[in-house]
PDB file of C-alpha atoms in Angstrom:
ATOM      1  CA  ASP A 459     226.098 124.355 -29.528  1.00  0.00           C
ATOM      2  CA  VAL A 460     224.455 127.562 -28.338  1.00  0.00           C
ATOM      3  CA  CYS A 461     224.659 128.355 -24.622  1.00  0.00           C
ATOM      4  CA  SER A 462     221.336 130.142 -24.546  1.00  0.00           C
ATOM      5  CA  SER A 463     218.319 130.535 -26.790  1.00  0.00           C
ATOM      6  CA  ASP A 464     217.142 133.477 -24.699  1.00  0.00           C
ATOM      7  CA  LEU A 465     218.142 136.079 -27.295  1.00  0.00           C
ATOM      8  CA  MET A 466     215.845 134.544 -29.906  1.00  0.00           C
ATOM      9  CA  THR A 467     213.101 133.933 -27.351  1.00  0.00           C
ATOM     10  CA  VAL A 468     213.210 137.626 -26.435  1.00  0.00           C
ATOM     11  CA  TYR A 469     213.337 138.669 -30.104  1.00  0.00           C
ATOM     12  CA  VAL A 470     210.287 136.564 -31.006  1.00  0.00           C
ATOM     13  CA  ALA A 471     208.347 137.753 -27.942  1.00  0.00           C
ATOM     14  CA  LEU A 472     209.044 141.429 -28.660  1.00  0.00           C
ATOM     15  CA  LYS A 473     207.940 140.986 -32.276  1.00  0.00           C
ATOM     16  CA  HIS A 474     204.682 139.457 -30.994  1.00  0.00           C
ATOM     17  CA  PHE A 475     204.229 141.843 -28.058  1.00  0.00           C
ATOM     18  CA  PRO A 476     206.209 145.062 -28.775  1.00  0.00           C
ATOM     19  CA  LEU A 477     207.196 146.843 -25.584  1.00  0.00           C
ATOM     20  CA  SER A 478     208.619 150.257 -24.733  1.00  0.00           C
ATOM     21  CA  ILE A 479     210.476 151.463 -21.647  1.00  0.00           C
ATOM     22  CA  GLY A 480     207.991 151.990 -18.794  1.00  0.00           C
ATOM     23  CA  GLU A 481     205.404 149.551 -20.153  1.00  0.00           C
ATOM     24  CA  THR A 482     204.632 146.191 -18.504  1.00  0.00           C
ATOM     25  CA  GLY A 483     203.151 144.317 -21.451  1.00  0.00           C
ATOM     26  CA  PRO A 484     200.750 141.377 -21.059  1.00  0.00           C
ATOM     27  CA  CYS A 485     200.703 139.538 -17.727  1.00  0.00           C
ATOM     28  CA  MET A 486     199.863 136.040 -16.571  1.00  0.00           C
ATOM     29  CA  VAL A 487     199.360 134.219 -13.283  1.00  0.00           C
ATOM     30  CA  VAL A 488     201.936 131.617 -12.234  1.00  0.00           C
ATOM     31  CA  THR A 489     200.507 128.098 -12.016  1.00  0.00           C
ATOM     32  CA  GLU A 490     201.463 125.045  -9.984  1.00  0.00           C
ATOM     33  CA  GLY A 491     202.978 123.692 -13.192  1.00  0.00           C
ATOM     34  CA  ASP A 492     205.260 126.743 -13.423  1.00  0.00           C
ATOM     35  CA  VAL A 493     206.407 126.090  -9.851  1.00  0.00           C
ATOM     36  CA  LEU A 494     207.194 122.460 -10.703  1.00  0.00           C
ATOM     37  CA  ASN A 495     209.096 123.682 -13.771  1.00  0.00           C
ATOM     38  CA  PHE A 496     211.202 125.970 -11.557  1.00  0.00           C
ATOM     39  CA  GLN A 497     211.975 123.082  -9.188  1.00  0.00           C
ATOM     40  CA  ALA A 498     212.986 120.865 -12.132  1.00  0.00           C
ATOM     41  CA  ASP A 499     215.312 123.580 -13.491  1.00  0.00           C
ATOM     42  CA  LYS A 500     217.005 123.972 -10.101  1.00  0.00           C
ATOM     43  CA  SER A 501     217.421 120.205  -9.701  1.00  0.00           C
ATOM     44  CA  GLU A 502     219.225 120.151 -13.050  1.00  0.00           C
ATOM     45  CA  HIS A 503     221.401 123.145 -11.994  1.00  0.00           C
ATOM     46  CA  ASP A 504     219.886 125.425 -14.635  1.00  0.00           C
ATOM     47  CA  SER A 505     219.604 129.114 -13.864  1.00  0.00           C
ATOM     48  CA  ALA A 506     216.059 129.876 -12.696  1.00  0.00           C
ATOM     49  CA  VAL A 507     214.139 132.422 -10.606  1.00  0.00           C
ATOM     50  CA  ILE A 508     211.864 131.336  -7.772  1.00  0.00           C
ATOM     51  CA  VAL A 509     208.148 131.678  -8.491  1.00  0.00           C
ATOM     52  CA  GLU A 510     204.978 131.102  -6.434  1.00  0.00           C
ATOM     53  CA  ALA A 511     201.573 129.870  -7.573  1.00  0.00           C
ATOM     54  CA  GLY A 512     199.230 132.848  -7.931  1.00  0.00           C
ATOM     55  CA  GLU A 513     202.082 135.298  -8.524  1.00  0.00           C
ATOM     56  CA  ARG A 514     201.464 137.757 -11.361  1.00  0.00           C
ATOM     57  CA  LEU A 515     204.302 138.107 -13.887  1.00  0.00           C
ATOM     58  CA  CYS A 516     204.287 140.567 -16.790  1.00  0.00           C
ATOM     59  CA  GLU A 517     206.316 140.629 -19.977  1.00  0.00           C
ATOM     60  CA  SER A 518     208.662 143.290 -18.554  1.00  0.00           C
ATOM     61  CA  ASP A 519     209.396 141.096 -15.497  1.00  0.00           C
ATOM     62  CA  LEU A 520     210.133 138.089 -17.672  1.00  0.00           C
ATOM     63  CA  LEU A 521     212.476 140.054 -19.961  1.00  0.00           C
ATOM     64  CA  ASN A 522     214.406 141.368 -16.958  1.00  0.00           C
ATOM     65  CA  GLY A 523     214.744 137.929 -15.399  1.00  0.00           C
ATOM     66  CA  MET A 524     215.863 136.326 -18.651  1.00  0.00           C
ATOM     67  CA  LEU A 525     218.327 138.924 -19.895  1.00  0.00           C
ATOM     68  CA  VAL A 526     219.860 139.769 -16.510  1.00  0.00           C
ATOM     69  CA  HIS A 527     219.717 136.460 -14.642  1.00  0.00           C
ATOM     70  CA  SER A 528     219.323 133.920 -17.492  1.00  0.00           C
ATOM     71  CA  ALA A 529     216.141 132.562 -15.895  1.00  0.00           C
ATOM     72  CA  ALA A 530     215.224 129.434 -17.862  1.00  0.00           C
ATOM     73  CA  ASN A 531     211.792 129.135 -16.207  1.00  0.00           C
ATOM     74  CA  TYR A 532     211.008 132.745 -17.149  1.00  0.00           C
ATOM     75  CA  ALA A 533     211.827 131.883 -20.772  1.00  0.00           C
ATOM     76  CA  ASP A 534     209.277 129.046 -20.649  1.00  0.00           C
ATOM     77  CA  ILE A 535     206.596 131.372 -19.263  1.00  0.00           C
ATOM     78  CA  LEU A 536     207.322 134.034 -21.879  1.00  0.00           C
ATOM     79  CA  ALA A 537     207.170 131.431 -24.660  1.00  0.00           C
ATOM     80  CA  ALA A 538     203.777 130.281 -23.323  1.00  0.00           C
ATOM     81  CA  MET A 539     202.495 133.849 -23.653  1.00  0.00           C
ATOM     82  CA  VAL A 540     203.309 133.836 -27.375  1.00  0.00           C
ATOM     83  CA  SER A 541     202.491 130.284 -28.523  1.00  0.00           C
ATOM     84  CA  PRO A 542     200.027 127.625 -27.340  1.00  0.00           C
ATOM     85  CA  THR A 543     202.710 124.916 -27.009  1.00  0.00           C
ATOM     86  CA  PRO A 544     206.511 124.797 -26.577  1.00  0.00           C
ATOM     87  CA  LYS A 545     206.774 123.040 -29.958  1.00  0.00           C
ATOM     88  CA  ALA A 546     204.835 125.816 -31.685  1.00  0.00           C
ATOM     89  CA  PHE A 547     207.129 128.428 -30.155  1.00  0.00           C
ATOM     90  CA  VAL A 548     210.258 126.592 -31.321  1.00  0.00           C
ATOM     91  CA  VAL A 549     208.796 126.443 -34.851  1.00  0.00           C
ATOM     92  CA  ARG A 550     208.356 130.219 -34.652  1.00  0.00           C
ATOM     93  CA  MET A 551     211.959 130.625 -33.426  1.00  0.00           C
ATOM     94  CA  ASN A 552     213.380 128.645 -36.333  1.00  0.00           C
ATOM     95  CA  ALA A 553     211.206 130.438 -38.886  1.00  0.00           C
ATOM     96  CA  THR A 554     212.475 133.742 -37.491  1.00  0.00           C
ATOM     97  CA  ALA A 555     216.097 132.554 -37.646  1.00  0.00           C
ATOM     98  CA  ARG A 556     215.648 131.689 -41.343  1.00  0.00           C
ATOM     99  CA  SER A 557     214.024 135.050 -42.077  1.00  0.00           C
ATOM    100  CA  LEU A 558     216.977 136.826 -40.457  1.00  0.00           C
ATOM    101  CA  GLY A 559     219.506 134.857 -42.500  1.00  0.00           C
ATOM    102  CA  LEU A 560     220.911 132.938 -39.499  1.00  0.00           C
ATOM    103  CA  ARG A 561     221.758 129.922 -41.640  1.00  0.00           C
ATOM    104  CA  ASN A 562     223.856 128.094 -39.037  1.00  0.00           C
ATOM    105  CA  THR A 563     221.317 128.362 -36.223  1.00  0.00           C
ATOM    106  CA  HIS A 564     218.679 125.811 -35.205  1.00  0.00           C
ATOM    107  CA  TYR A 565     216.653 125.811 -32.005  1.00  0.00           C
ATOM    108  CA  ALA A 566     215.238 122.797 -30.191  1.00  0.00           C
ATOM    109  CA  ASP A 567     213.979 124.688 -27.132  1.00  0.00           C
ATOM    110  CA  ASP A 568     213.402 128.216 -25.851  1.00  0.00           C
ATOM    111  CA  THR A 569     216.289 128.205 -23.348  1.00  0.00           C
ATOM    112  CA  GLY A 570     219.220 126.559 -25.159  1.00  0.00           C
ATOM    113  CA  VAL A 571     219.530 123.797 -22.558  1.00  0.00           C
ATOM    114  CA  SER A 572     218.972 121.151 -25.232  1.00  0.00           C
ATOM    115  CA  ASP A 573     222.169 120.039 -26.979  1.00  0.00           C
ATOM    116  CA  GLN A 574     220.093 120.040 -30.182  1.00  0.00           C
ATOM    117  CA  SER A 575     220.013 123.852 -30.096  1.00  0.00           C
ATOM    118  CA  VAL A 576     222.994 124.977 -32.179  1.00  0.00           C
ATOM    119  CA  SER A 577     224.396 128.225 -33.541  1.00  0.00           C
ATOM    120  CA  THR A 578     227.627 130.056 -34.355  1.00  0.00           C
ATOM    121  CA  ALA A 579     229.343 133.107 -32.895  1.00  0.00           C
ATOM    122  CA  LEU A 580     228.611 135.106 -36.064  1.00  0.00           C
ATOM    123  CA  ASP A 581     224.899 134.283 -36.024  1.00  0.00           C
ATOM    124  CA  GLN A 582     224.622 135.188 -32.340  1.00  0.00           C
ATOM    125  CA  ALA A 583     226.430 138.485 -32.929  1.00  0.00           C
ATOM    126  CA  LYS A 584     223.997 139.334 -35.749  1.00  0.00           C
ATOM    127  CA  LEU A 585     221.026 138.501 -33.542  1.00  0.00           C
ATOM    128  CA  ALA A 586     222.393 140.528 -30.623  1.00  0.00           C
ATOM    129  CA  ALA A 587     222.919 143.571 -32.840  1.00  0.00           C
ATOM    130  CA  LEU A 588     219.338 143.333 -34.091  1.00  0.00           C
ATOM    131  CA  LEU A 589     217.963 142.906 -30.578  1.00  0.00           C
ATOM    132  CA  MET A 590     219.977 145.827 -29.235  1.00  0.00           C
ATOM    133  CA  ARG A 591     218.174 148.186 -31.597  1.00  0.00           C
ATOM    134  CA  SER A 592     215.432 148.120 -28.951  1.00  0.00           C
ATOM    135  CA  PRO A 593     215.903 150.881 -26.328  1.00  0.00           C
ATOM    136  CA  LEU A 594     214.130 148.604 -23.850  1.00  0.00           C
ATOM    137  CA  VAL A 595     216.593 145.751 -24.375  1.00  0.00           C
ATOM    138  CA  ARG A 596     219.575 148.119 -24.087  1.00  0.00           C
ATOM    139  CA  SER A 597     218.208 149.447 -20.786  1.00  0.00           C
ATOM    140  CA  ILE A 598     217.755 145.921 -19.413  1.00  0.00           C
ATOM    141  CA  VAL A 599     221.073 144.305 -20.337  1.00  0.00           C
ATOM    142  CA  ASP A 600     223.042 147.223 -18.865  1.00  0.00           C
ATOM    143  CA  GLN A 601     221.842 146.360 -15.331  1.00  0.00           C
ATOM    144  CA  THR A 602     224.093 144.594 -12.826  1.00  0.00           C
ATOM    145  CA  MET A 603     221.029 143.337 -10.918  1.00  0.00           C
ATOM    146  CA  VAL A 604     217.262 143.509 -11.142  1.00  0.00           C
ATOM    147  CA  ASP A 605     214.368 143.429  -8.651  1.00  0.00           C
ATOM    148  CA  LEU A 606     211.841 140.711  -9.504  1.00  0.00           C
ATOM    149  CA  PRO A 607     208.491 139.768  -7.945  1.00  0.00           C
ATOM    150  CA  VAL A 608     208.859 137.177  -5.137  1.00  0.00           C
ATOM    151  CA  ALA A 609     212.532 136.504  -6.004  1.00  0.00           C
ATOM    152  CA  GLY A 610     213.631 140.044  -5.102  1.00  0.00           C
ATOM    153  CA  PHE A 611     217.059 141.215  -6.245  1.00  0.00           C
ATOM    154  CA  VAL A 612     219.010 138.854  -8.508  1.00  0.00           C
ATOM    155  CA  ASN A 613     222.396 139.576 -10.086  1.00  0.00           C
ATOM    156  CA  SER A 614     223.600 139.556 -13.674  1.00  0.00           C
ATOM    157  CA  PHE A 615     225.736 136.646 -14.831  1.00  0.00           C
ATOM    158  CA  THR A 616     227.359 138.752 -17.567  1.00  0.00           C
ATOM    159  CA  PRO A 617     230.984 139.462 -16.558  1.00  0.00           C
ATOM    160  CA  MET A 618     232.078 143.114 -16.367  1.00  0.00           C
ATOM    161  CA  VAL A 619     228.613 144.496 -17.139  1.00  0.00           C
ATOM    162  CA  GLY A 620     228.444 148.077 -15.871  1.00  0.00           C
ATOM    163  CA  ALA A 621     232.242 148.550 -16.043  1.00  0.00           C
ATOM    164  CA  ASN A 622     234.828 149.102 -18.775  1.00  0.00           C
ATOM    165  CA  ASP A 623     232.053 150.329 -21.133  1.00  0.00           C
ATOM    166  CA  VAL A 624     230.509 146.823 -21.173  1.00  0.00           C
ATOM    167  CA  VAL A 625     226.732 147.022 -21.696  1.00  0.00           C
ATOM    168  CA  GLY A 626     225.693 143.353 -21.746  1.00  0.00           C
ATOM    169  CA  VAL A 627     224.346 141.491 -23.716  1.00  0.00           C
ATOM    170  CA  LYS A 628     224.013 137.885 -22.468  1.00  0.00           C
ATOM    171  CA  SER A 629     226.064 135.078 -21.009  1.00  0.00           C
ATOM    172  CA  GLY A 630     225.271 131.434 -20.357  1.00  0.00           C
ATOM    173  CA  GLN A 631     226.607 127.935 -19.909  1.00  0.00           C
ATOM    174  CA  THR A 632     225.492 124.394 -20.596  1.00  0.00           C
ATOM    175  CA  THR A 633     227.246 121.044 -20.402  1.00  0.00           C
ATOM    176  CA  ALA A 634     227.243 120.678 -24.186  1.00  0.00           C
ATOM    177  CA  ALA A 635     228.198 124.247 -25.069  1.00  0.00           C
ATOM    178  CA  GLY A 636     230.453 125.223 -22.157  1.00  0.00           C
ATOM    179  CA  GLY A 637     230.690 128.879 -21.143  1.00  0.00           C
ATOM    180  CA  CYS A 638     229.623 131.580 -23.575  1.00  0.00           C
ATOM    181  CA  ASP A 639     229.330 135.347 -23.692  1.00  0.00           C
ATOM    182  CA  VAL A 640     227.653 137.693 -26.149  1.00  0.00           C
ATOM    183  CA  MET A 641     229.194 141.036 -25.199  1.00  0.00           C
ATOM    184  CA  ALA A 642     228.552 144.593 -26.372  1.00  0.00           C
ATOM    185  CA  VAL A 643     231.195 147.209 -25.592  1.00  0.00           C
ATOM    186  CA  ALA A 644     230.597 150.927 -26.154  1.00  0.00           C
ATOM    187  CA  TYR A 645     233.065 153.209 -27.929  1.00  0.00           C
ATOM    188  CA  ARG A 646     232.938 156.693 -29.458  1.00  0.00           C
ATOM    189  CA  LEU A 647     233.497 157.557 -33.114  1.00  0.00           C
ATOM    190  CA  ASN A 648     233.235 161.098 -34.464  1.00  0.00           C
ATOM    191  CA  GLY A 649     231.513 162.154 -31.252  1.00  0.00           C
ATOM    192  CA  ARG A 650     228.852 159.435 -31.484  1.00  0.00           C
ATOM    193  CA  ARG A 651     228.427 156.369 -29.288  1.00  0.00           C
ATOM    194  CA  HIS A 652     228.600 152.989 -31.031  1.00  0.00           C
ATOM    195  CA  LEU A 653     228.687 149.353 -29.928  1.00  0.00           C
ATOM    196  CA  VAL A 654     231.100 146.637 -30.967  1.00  0.00           C
ATOM    197  CA  TYR A 655     229.944 143.042 -30.449  1.00  0.00           C
ATOM    198  CA  ALA A 656     232.138 140.100 -29.482  1.00  0.00           C
ATOM    199  CA  VAL A 657     230.928 136.519 -29.073  1.00  0.00           C
ATOM    200  CA  VAL A 658     232.849 133.689 -27.421  1.00  0.00           C
ATOM    201  CA  LEU A 659     231.481 130.150 -27.281  1.00  0.00           C
ATOM    202  CA  GLY A 660     232.653 126.844 -25.855  1.00  0.00           C
ATOM    203  CA  GLN A 661     234.840 127.854 -22.887  1.00  0.00           C
ATOM    204  CA  ARG A 662     235.859 124.821 -20.785  1.00  0.00           C
ATOM    205  CA  GLY A 663     237.416 124.326 -17.371  1.00  0.00           C
ATOM    206  CA  GLY A 664     237.543 126.621 -14.351  1.00  0.00           C
ATOM    207  CA  ASN A 665     235.117 129.532 -14.146  1.00  0.00           C
ATOM    208  CA  VAL A 666     233.713 129.258 -17.661  1.00  0.00           C
ATOM    209  CA  LEU A 667     231.552 132.390 -17.427  1.00  0.00           C
ATOM    210  CA  ALA A 668     234.463 134.555 -16.295  1.00  0.00           C
ATOM    211  CA  ASP A 669     236.759 133.023 -18.907  1.00  0.00           C
ATOM    212  CA  ALA A 670     234.206 133.629 -21.666  1.00  0.00           C
ATOM    213  CA  GLY A 671     233.725 137.203 -20.474  1.00  0.00           C
ATOM    214  CA  ASN A 672     237.457 137.916 -20.392  1.00  0.00           C
ATOM    215  CA  ALA A 673     237.929 136.436 -23.860  1.00  0.00           C
ATOM    216  CA  ALA A 674     234.986 138.417 -25.277  1.00  0.00           C
ATOM    217  CA  PHE A 675     236.263 141.653 -23.742  1.00  0.00           C
ATOM    218  CA  ALA A 676     239.752 141.058 -25.166  1.00  0.00           C
ATOM    219  CA  LEU A 677     238.226 140.385 -28.591  1.00  0.00           C
ATOM    220  CA  ALA A 678     236.092 143.550 -28.466  1.00  0.00           C
ATOM    221  CA  THR A 679     239.066 145.646 -27.324  1.00  0.00           C
ATOM    222  CA  SER A 680     241.202 144.245 -30.130  1.00  0.00           C
ATOM    223  CA  ALA A 681     238.534 145.132 -32.691  1.00  0.00           C
ATOM    224  CA  GLU A 682     238.169 148.642 -31.302  1.00  0.00           C
ATOM    225  CA  THR A 683     241.902 149.367 -31.348  1.00  0.00           C
ATOM    226  CA  SER A 684     242.220 148.057 -34.922  1.00  0.00           C
ATOM    227  CA  GLN A 685     239.683 150.573 -36.167  1.00  0.00           C
ATOM    228  CA  VAL A 686     240.913 153.028 -38.804  1.00  0.00           C
ATOM    229  CA  ASP A 687     239.146 156.374 -39.135  1.00  0.00           C
ATOM    230  CA  VAL A 688     239.967 158.544 -42.161  1.00  0.00           C
ATOM    231  CA  ALA A 689     238.678 162.091 -42.718  1.00  0.00           C
ATOM    232  CA  PHE A 690     238.472 163.414 -46.270  1.00  0.00           C
ATOM    233  CA  LYS A 691     238.315 167.208 -46.445  1.00  0.00           C
ATOM    234  CA  LYS A 692     236.029 169.086 -48.815  1.00  0.00           C
ATOM    235  CA  GLY A 693     237.916 170.093 -51.963  1.00  0.00           C
ATOM    236  CA  ALA A 694     240.925 167.891 -51.248  1.00  0.00           C
ATOM    237  CA  VAL A 695     242.461 166.827 -54.574  1.00  0.00           C
ATOM    238  CA  LEU A 696     242.467 163.044 -54.911  1.00  0.00           C
ATOM    239  CA  GLY A 697     243.383 162.759 -58.596  1.00  0.00           C
ATOM    240  CA  THR A 698     242.817 164.171 -62.072  1.00  0.00           C
ATOM    241  CA  ILE A 699     240.463 163.373 -64.908  1.00  0.00           C
ATOM    242  CA  GLY A 700     240.150 164.700 -68.462  1.00  0.00           C
ATOM    243  CA  PHE A 701     241.160 164.246 -72.082  1.00  0.00           C
ATOM    244  CA  GLY A 702     244.711 164.617 -73.419  1.00  0.00           C
ATOM    245  CA  HIS A 703     246.423 167.604 -71.837  1.00  0.00           C
ATOM    246  CA  ASP A 704     243.128 169.136 -70.658  1.00  0.00           C
ATOM    247  CA  VAL A 705     242.643 167.595 -67.229  1.00  0.00           C
ATOM    248  CA  ALA A 706     240.958 168.766 -64.056  1.00  0.00           C
ATOM    249  CA  PRO A 707     241.434 167.755 -60.447  1.00  0.00           C
ATOM    250  CA  PHE A 708     238.677 165.862 -58.680  1.00  0.00           C
ATOM    251  CA  GLY A 709     237.894 165.565 -54.994  1.00  0.00           C
ATOM    252  CA  LEU A 710     235.064 165.548 -52.443  1.00  0.00           C
ATOM    253  CA  ALA A 711     232.123 167.925 -52.563  1.00  0.00           C
ATOM    254  CA  HIS A 712     231.660 167.541 -48.800  1.00  0.00           C
ATOM    255  CA  GLN A 713     233.824 166.494 -45.874  1.00  0.00           C
ATOM    256  CA  SER A 714     233.405 162.787 -45.176  1.00  0.00           C
ATOM    257  CA  HIS A 715     234.567 160.212 -42.636  1.00  0.00           C
ATOM    258  CA  VAL A 716     235.059 156.540 -43.354  1.00  0.00           C
ATOM    259  CA  TYR A 717     236.257 153.796 -41.045  1.00  0.00           C
ATOM    260  CA  TRP A 718     237.028 150.103 -41.177  1.00  0.00           C
ATOM    261  CA  TRP A 719     238.559 147.336 -39.088  1.00  0.00           C
ATOM    262  CA  ASP A 720     242.233 146.911 -39.978  1.00  0.00           C
ATOM    263  CA  GLN A 721     243.066 143.692 -38.137  1.00  0.00           C
ATOM    264  CA  HIS A 722     244.973 142.216 -41.089  1.00  0.00           C
ATOM    265  CA  ASN A 723     246.551 145.399 -42.453  1.00  0.00           C
ATOM    266  CA  ASP A 724     243.840 145.350 -45.072  1.00  0.00           C
ATOM    267  CA  HIS A 725     242.970 148.691 -46.690  1.00  0.00           C
ATOM    268  CA  PRO A 726     239.568 148.297 -48.347  1.00  0.00           C
ATOM    269  CA  LEU A 727     239.380 151.706 -50.075  1.00  0.00           C
ATOM    270  CA  GLN A 728     238.680 151.491 -53.790  1.00  0.00           C
ATOM    271  CA  LEU A 729     238.464 154.345 -56.300  1.00  0.00           C
ATOM    272  CA  ARG A 730     235.886 153.840 -59.053  1.00  0.00           C
ATOM    273  CA  LEU A 731     235.640 156.402 -61.895  1.00  0.00           C
ATOM    274  CA  ARG A 732     232.864 156.827 -64.407  1.00  0.00           C
ATOM    275  CA  HIS A 733     233.498 156.438 -68.133  1.00  0.00           C
ATOM    276  CA  LEU A 734     233.216 159.985 -69.447  1.00  0.00           C
ATOM    277  CA  GLY A 735     233.294 161.033 -73.115  1.00  0.00           C
ATOM    278  CA  TYR A 736     231.766 164.476 -73.027  1.00  0.00           C
ATOM    279  CA  THR A 737     232.203 167.841 -71.308  1.00  0.00           C
ATOM    280  CA  ILE A 738     232.863 167.431 -67.593  1.00  0.00           C
ATOM    281  CA  HIS A 739     231.280 170.240 -65.655  1.00  0.00           C
ATOM    282  CA  ARG A 740     232.598 171.639 -62.375  1.00  0.00           C
ATOM    283  CA  GLY A 741     230.818 169.870 -59.507  1.00  0.00           C
ATOM    284  CA  GLU A 742     229.771 166.894 -61.640  1.00  0.00           C
ATOM    285  CA  VAL A 743     230.136 163.454 -60.061  1.00  0.00           C
ATOM    286  CA  VAL A 744     232.980 161.656 -61.828  1.00  0.00           C
ATOM    287  CA  GLY A 745     233.399 158.656 -59.529  1.00  0.00           C
ATOM    288  CA  TRP A 746     233.237 157.285 -56.023  1.00  0.00           C
ATOM    289  CA  ILE A 747     235.363 156.143 -53.091  1.00  0.00           C
ATOM    290  CA  GLU A 748     234.069 152.754 -51.953  1.00  0.00           C
ATOM    291  CA  VAL A 749     234.742 151.286 -48.501  1.00  0.00           C
ATOM    292  CA  HIS A 750     233.323 147.867 -47.673  1.00  0.00           C
ATOM    293  CA  SER A 751     232.143 148.961 -44.203  1.00  0.00           C
ATOM    294  CA  ALA A 752     230.478 152.196 -45.366  1.00  0.00           C
ATOM    295  CA  GLU A 753     226.733 152.297 -45.951  1.00  0.00           C
ATOM    296  CA  ARG A 754     227.163 154.076 -49.313  1.00  0.00           C
ATOM    297  CA  PRO A 755     230.055 155.177 -51.549  1.00  0.00           C
ATOM    298  CA  ILE A 756     231.456 158.716 -51.251  1.00  0.00           C
ATOM    299  CA  PRO A 757     230.945 160.755 -54.446  1.00  0.00           C
ATOM    300  CA  LEU A 758     233.885 162.464 -56.145  1.00  0.00           C
ATOM    301  CA  VAL A 759     233.325 165.640 -58.161  1.00  0.00           C
ATOM    302  CA  ALA A 760     235.287 167.572 -60.778  1.00  0.00           C
ATOM    303  CA  LEU A 761     236.795 170.704 -59.257  1.00  0.00           C
ATOM    304  CA  ARG A 762     236.720 172.581 -62.599  1.00  0.00           C
ATOM    305  CA  THR A 763     235.172 172.180 -66.042  1.00  0.00           C
ATOM    306  CA  VAL A 764     236.932 170.182 -68.786  1.00  0.00           C
ATOM    307  CA  ALA A 765     235.969 170.510 -72.448  1.00  0.00           C
ATOM    308  CA  ALA A 766     234.630 167.506 -74.325  1.00  0.00           C
ATOM    309  CA  PRO A 767     237.251 165.387 -76.130  1.00  0.00           C
ATOM    310  CA  THR A 768     238.012 166.171 -79.776  1.00  0.00           C
ATOM    311  CA  LEU A 769     237.218 163.706 -82.541  1.00  0.00           C
ATOM    312  CA  TRP A 770     240.906 162.808 -82.751  1.00  0.00           C
ATOM    313  CA  GLN A 771     241.014 162.120 -79.005  1.00  0.00           C
ATOM    314  CA  ARG A 772     237.924 159.943 -79.365  1.00  0.00           C
ATOM    315  CA  ILE A 773     239.546 157.957 -82.186  1.00  0.00           C
ATOM    316  CA  LEU A 774     242.690 157.451 -80.117  1.00  0.00           C
TER     317      LEU A 774
END
């Protein structure tokens, strides 16, 4: 089960109504039905934010209440902004999940309260990473509390947010799914800030939110410490290539960094050379270093010219 559908609800809403930092987005007036919905959520011990009939709520308010305080009633209001009925919004959620390749995810509601809403840790991590591309979302989930209309200040349920380089993303709990945490932890690589995502689902017993948060933080820390970072210097000789006794060294034309996660002592570097049967010129690409985590292979170049093979060498 999935503890919360809020991440997809936010993703769908932002695709429909894109929003930047400082903007409010579309607004709507709270109805008596929204108040009754809040009261029903509280009676069922779901996380919700108090609302009053006639209150004006904008998209930015709803995003803050959902991502910081897991407000189920805010999710319903946001869904109503996008689609005419709850069923139509859920159809949109599932279509979006399929388009994103989240093959093990299916939504039955916009909050995740339904035990028919299901997902996996991997799918939720993929969705969180996509959602966190938004500067607005990153600025929201990093808050320990938020000031909302009528409700005032409400706290974040995400353990450790604001400390230990934890920057959100979302926690939640339901009877069916237990305690869950989708956590992003910041780290630095080559002078740049990156995020590693850890997802823990199905915590049971005791303080399930705290337990899920602790487990997610331990998982993220383990991933970070297992990272391998290798620097290849320009001109460093990595091998030789040529014909017979006429060979030339090859190496990198430019300094490059590659990294990977080495949790299982797995070294995913592979050297792939081109098939060459003619003159190899200095600076010509003769192959590549491939790393499964790198966006593109690193080209290898000949460090001096090698004459084309003779007919005898070709025959051999």
